[in-house]
mmCIF file of C-alpha atoms in Angstrom:
data_model
loop_
_atom_site.group_PDB
_atom_site.id
_atom_site.type_symbol
_atom_site.label_atom_id
_atom_site.label_comp_id
_atom_site.label_asym_id
_atom_site.label_seq_id
_atom_site.Cartn_x
_atom_site.Cartn_y
_atom_site.Cartn_z
ATOM 1 C CA UNK A 1 116.773 132.652 114.982
ATOM 2 C CA UNK A 2 115.572 132.716 118.409
ATOM 3 C CA UNK A 3 115.643 129.600 121.150
ATOM 4 C CA UNK A 4 112.774 129.094 124.163
ATOM 5 C CA UNK A 5 113.416 126.577 126.719
ATOM 6 C CA UNK A 6 110.511 125.780 128.902
ATOM 7 C CA UNK A 7 111.093 123.156 131.878
ATOM 8 C CA UNK A 8 107.606 121.605 133.814
ATOM 9 C CA UNK A 9 109.218 118.850 135.987
ATOM 10 C CA UNK A 10 110.982 116.569 134.391
ATOM 11 C CA UNK A 11 109.790 117.175 130.466
ATOM 12 C CA UNK A 12 110.900 120.132 128.979
ATOM 13 C CA UNK A 13 110.799 121.302 124.914
ATOM 14 C CA UNK A 14 113.076 123.848 122.755
ATOM 15 C CA UNK A 15 111.128 125.805 120.312
ATOM 16 C CA UNK A 16 113.144 127.702 118.072
ATOM 17 C CA UNK A 17 111.855 130.790 116.213
ATOM 18 C CA UNK A 18 111.809 130.944 112.229
ATOM 19 C CA UNK A 19 111.701 127.854 110.389
ATOM 20 C CA UNK A 20 112.389 124.670 113.249
ATOM 21 C CA UNK A 21 110.384 123.886 115.357
ATOM 22 C CA UNK A 22 111.656 120.866 117.296
ATOM 23 C CA UNK A 23 109.810 119.412 120.613
ATOM 24 C CA UNK A 24 110.529 116.969 123.686
ATOM 25 C CA UNK A 25 107.600 116.501 125.437
ATOM 26 C CA UNK A 26 105.899 118.971 124.335
ATOM 27 C CA UNK A 27 101.784 119.325 124.688
ATOM 28 C CA UNK A 28 100.447 121.132 121.707
ATOM 29 C CA UNK A 29 96.522 121.241 120.651
ATOM 30 C CA UNK A 30 95.385 122.163 117.044
ATOM 31 C CA UNK A 31 97.634 122.028 113.989
ATOM 32 C CA UNK A 32 101.415 121.933 113.946
ATOM 33 C CA UNK A 33 102.731 122.793 111.090
ATOM 34 C CA UNK A 34 106.583 122.355 110.162
ATOM 35 C CA UNK A 35 108.368 124.067 106.965
ATOM 36 C CA UNK A 36 105.460 126.549 106.031
ATOM 37 C CA UNK A 37 108.051 128.173 104.887
ATOM 38 C CA UNK A 38 108.795 125.526 102.289
ATOM 39 C CA UNK A 39 112.806 125.445 102.983
ATOM 40 C CA UNK A 40 115.439 122.308 103.069
ATOM 41 C CA UNK A 41 114.878 122.039 106.384
ATOM 42 C CA UNK A 42 114.555 117.905 106.956
ATOM 43 C CA UNK A 43 112.639 116.477 109.961
ATOM 44 C CA UNK A 44 114.251 112.688 111.784
ATOM 45 C CA UNK A 45 112.485 110.884 114.500
ATOM 46 C CA UNK A 46 114.152 108.176 116.146
ATOM 47 C CA UNK A 47 113.626 105.275 118.116
ATOM 48 C CA UNK A 48 114.739 103.197 120.515
ATOM 49 C CA UNK A 49 117.134 101.159 117.625
ATOM 50 C CA UNK A 50 116.823 102.944 114.674
ATOM 51 C CA UNK A 51 118.430 106.643 113.571
ATOM 52 C CA UNK A 52 115.842 107.017 110.924
ATOM 53 C CA UNK A 53 112.972 105.663 112.495
ATOM 54 C CA UNK A 54 110.505 108.553 110.556
ATOM 55 C CA UNK A 55 112.690 110.726 108.062
ATOM 56 C CA UNK A 56 110.959 113.787 106.450
ATOM 57 C CA UNK A 57 113.593 114.866 103.483
ATOM 58 C CA UNK A 58 112.767 118.471 102.918
ATOM 59 C CA UNK A 59 114.766 118.501 99.385
ATOM 60 C CA UNK A 60 113.785 115.553 97.627
ATOM 61 C CA UNK A 61 109.804 116.112 98.978
ATOM 62 C CA UNK A 62 109.901 112.323 100.482
ATOM 63 C CA UNK A 63 109.179 110.192 103.895
ATOM 64 C CA UNK A 64 111.500 107.340 105.014
ATOM 65 C CA UNK A 65 110.394 104.759 107.337
ATOM 66 C CA UNK A 66 113.971 103.114 108.722
ATOM 67 C CA UNK A 67 115.735 104.888 106.299
ATOM 68 C CA UNK A 68 117.309 108.356 105.475
ATOM 69 C CA UNK A 69 117.349 108.095 102.290
ATOM 70 C CA UNK A 70 114.162 107.151 100.868
ATOM 71 C CA UNK A 71 113.350 106.180 96.819
ATOM 72 C CA UNK A 72 110.111 107.122 96.603
ATOM 73 C CA UNK A 73 107.532 109.050 98.401
ATOM 74 C CA UNK A 74 107.127 107.091 100.490
ATOM 75 C CA UNK A 75 109.743 104.495 101.229
ATOM 76 C CA UNK A 76 109.695 101.587 103.644
ATOM 77 C CA UNK A 77 112.981 99.695 104.612
ATOM 78 C CA UNK A 78 111.794 97.123 106.333
ATOM 79 C CA UNK A 79 108.501 94.634 106.238
ATOM 80 C CA UNK A 80 105.514 96.675 106.546
ATOM 81 C CA UNK A 81 101.820 95.441 107.345
ATOM 82 C CA UNK A 82 98.751 96.049 106.342
ATOM 83 C CA UNK A 83 95.663 94.130 108.007
ATOM 84 C CA UNK A 84 93.645 93.739 105.030
ATOM 85 C CA UNK A 85 93.548 96.238 102.152
ATOM 86 C CA UNK A 86 95.880 98.027 99.338
ATOM 87 C CA UNK A 87 94.338 100.205 97.662
ATOM 88 C CA UNK A 88 95.023 102.312 94.078
ATOM 89 C CA UNK A 89 94.403 105.380 94.849
ATOM 90 C CA UNK A 90 91.410 107.538 93.611
ATOM 91 C CA UNK A 91 90.133 103.527 92.599
ATOM 92 C CA UNK A 92 88.816 102.059 95.648
ATOM 93 C CA UNK A 93 87.747 98.723 93.140
ATOM 94 C CA UNK A 94 91.655 97.756 92.401
ATOM 95 C CA UNK A 95 93.670 96.203 95.803
ATOM 96 C CA UNK A 96 95.134 93.501 97.320
ATOM 97 C CA UNK A 97 93.226 92.394 99.881
ATOM 98 C CA UNK A 98 94.999 90.707 102.461
ATOM 99 C CA UNK A 99 93.390 87.765 104.663
ATOM 100 C CA UNK A 100 94.249 84.934 106.907
ATOM 101 C CA UNK A 101 96.412 82.425 104.155
ATOM 102 C CA UNK A 102 94.980 83.930 101.189
ATOM 103 C CA UNK A 103 96.027 87.203 98.915
ATOM 104 C CA UNK A 104 93.564 88.049 96.664
ATOM 105 C CA UNK A 105 94.342 90.523 93.739
ATOM 106 C CA UNK A 106 91.626 92.421 92.448
ATOM 107 C CA UNK A 107 91.160 94.809 89.737
ATOM 108 C CA UNK A 108 87.782 96.518 88.808
ATOM 109 C CA UNK A 109 86.519 94.734 91.906
ATOM 110 C CA UNK A 110 87.135 91.406 89.688
ATOM 111 C CA UNK A 111 89.499 88.871 91.896
ATOM 112 C CA UNK A 112 91.466 88.281 89.088
ATOM 113 C CA UNK A 113 94.232 85.716 91.113
ATOM 114 C CA UNK A 114 93.653 84.249 94.674
ATOM 115 C CA UNK A 115 95.995 82.511 96.588
ATOM 116 C CA UNK A 116 94.523 80.046 99.508
ATOM 117 C CA UNK A 117 96.794 78.652 100.910
ATOM 118 C CA UNK A 118 94.567 76.736 103.466
ATOM 119 C CA UNK A 119 92.803 75.169 100.540
ATOM 120 C CA UNK A 120 95.979 74.267 98.269
ATOM 121 C CA UNK A 121 94.364 76.383 95.485
ATOM 122 C CA UNK A 122 95.781 79.193 93.006
ATOM 123 C CA UNK A 123 93.071 80.651 91.142
ATOM 124 C CA UNK A 124 92.925 82.170 87.983
ATOM 125 C CA UNK A 125 89.824 85.028 87.072
ATOM 126 C CA UNK A 126 88.407 83.938 90.364
ATOM 127 C CA UNK A 127 85.180 86.103 90.115
ATOM 128 C CA UNK A 128 84.212 84.189 86.992
ATOM 129 C CA UNK A 129 84.196 86.413 84.331
ATOM 130 C CA UNK A 130 84.605 87.056 80.555
ATOM 131 C CA UNK A 131 88.949 87.283 80.575
ATOM 132 C CA UNK A 132 91.219 85.652 79.019
ATOM 133 C CA UNK A 133 94.449 84.089 80.249
ATOM 134 C CA UNK A 134 97.588 83.375 78.329
ATOM 135 C CA UNK A 135 100.466 82.477 78.866
ATOM 136 C CA UNK A 136 103.750 84.329 76.624
ATOM 137 C CA UNK A 137 107.285 82.660 75.529
ATOM 138 C CA UNK A 138 110.160 84.715 76.099
ATOM 139 C CA UNK A 139 109.658 86.120 71.906
ATOM 140 C CA UNK A 140 105.978 86.779 72.401
ATOM 141 C CA UNK A 141 104.044 83.557 71.497
ATOM 142 C CA UNK A 142 101.017 82.614 72.948
ATOM 143 C CA UNK A 143 102.294 79.205 74.490
ATOM 144 C CA UNK A 144 98.644 78.644 76.062
ATOM 145 C CA UNK A 145 95.869 81.089 75.762
ATOM 146 C CA UNK A 146 92.063 80.150 77.447
ATOM 147 C CA UNK A 147 89.453 81.847 76.095
ATOM 148 C CA UNK A 148 86.635 82.493 78.856
ATOM 149 C CA UNK A 149 83.389 83.128 76.957
ATOM 150 C CA UNK A 150 83.528 79.614 74.800
ATOM 151 C CA UNK A 151 85.003 77.582 77.480
ATOM 152 C CA UNK A 152 88.742 76.720 75.431
ATOM 153 C CA UNK A 153 92.336 76.343 75.904
ATOM 154 C CA UNK A 154 94.902 76.548 73.493
ATOM 155 C CA UNK A 155 98.184 75.484 73.589
ATOM 156 C CA UNK A 156 100.456 76.747 70.829
ATOM 157 C CA UNK A 157 97.286 79.262 69.378
ATOM 158 C CA UNK A 158 95.961 82.502 70.466
ATOM 159 C CA UNK A 159 92.262 81.211 68.812
ATOM 160 C CA UNK A 160 91.730 77.920 70.733
ATOM 161 C CA UNK A 161 88.661 76.513 68.517
ATOM 162 C CA UNK A 162 87.996 73.533 70.617
ATOM 163 C CA UNK A 163 87.963 72.426 74.346
ATOM 164 C CA UNK A 164 91.526 71.687 74.212
ATOM 165 C CA UNK A 165 93.213 73.073 70.749
ATOM 166 C CA UNK A 166 97.089 71.680 70.784
ATOM 167 C CA UNK A 167 99.257 73.375 67.687
ATOM 168 C CA UNK A 168 102.228 72.485 66.891
ATOM 169 C CA UNK A 169 102.604 68.798 67.431
#
């Protein structure tokens, strides 16, 4: 590989021709491609106190933030912040929505579980859809079952026939 070191004022950059490009104080305009040849060349960016603030592991095709050993395509070792939505890829109406003291779990744009700390409520079926709710035991038996279409609750039954249907008492 051939290296060229350029210095302008107190900024310097290092460009290694071949498969690797490293720069410090480098002003690049346009598209920058690292590792276009697809070699096993990792990229690591250090922070003030974190040696692996950003780590691209070429051999596993994974990116780590705060870790040099990412477990998934994108791994964050530490806290991550999101302003409002965390979406399921390709499905823009399925998400977790964060608001001030509220978490809303949405599927098909239906609010399935909403936790509202300010009002002290956890609401299931917050969108008022025909969605049943059930609680199973460790052997799969339905302990509690709601029938949203008929406004019924069953305990010990999967088919409540009254407003409150308790079986096995």
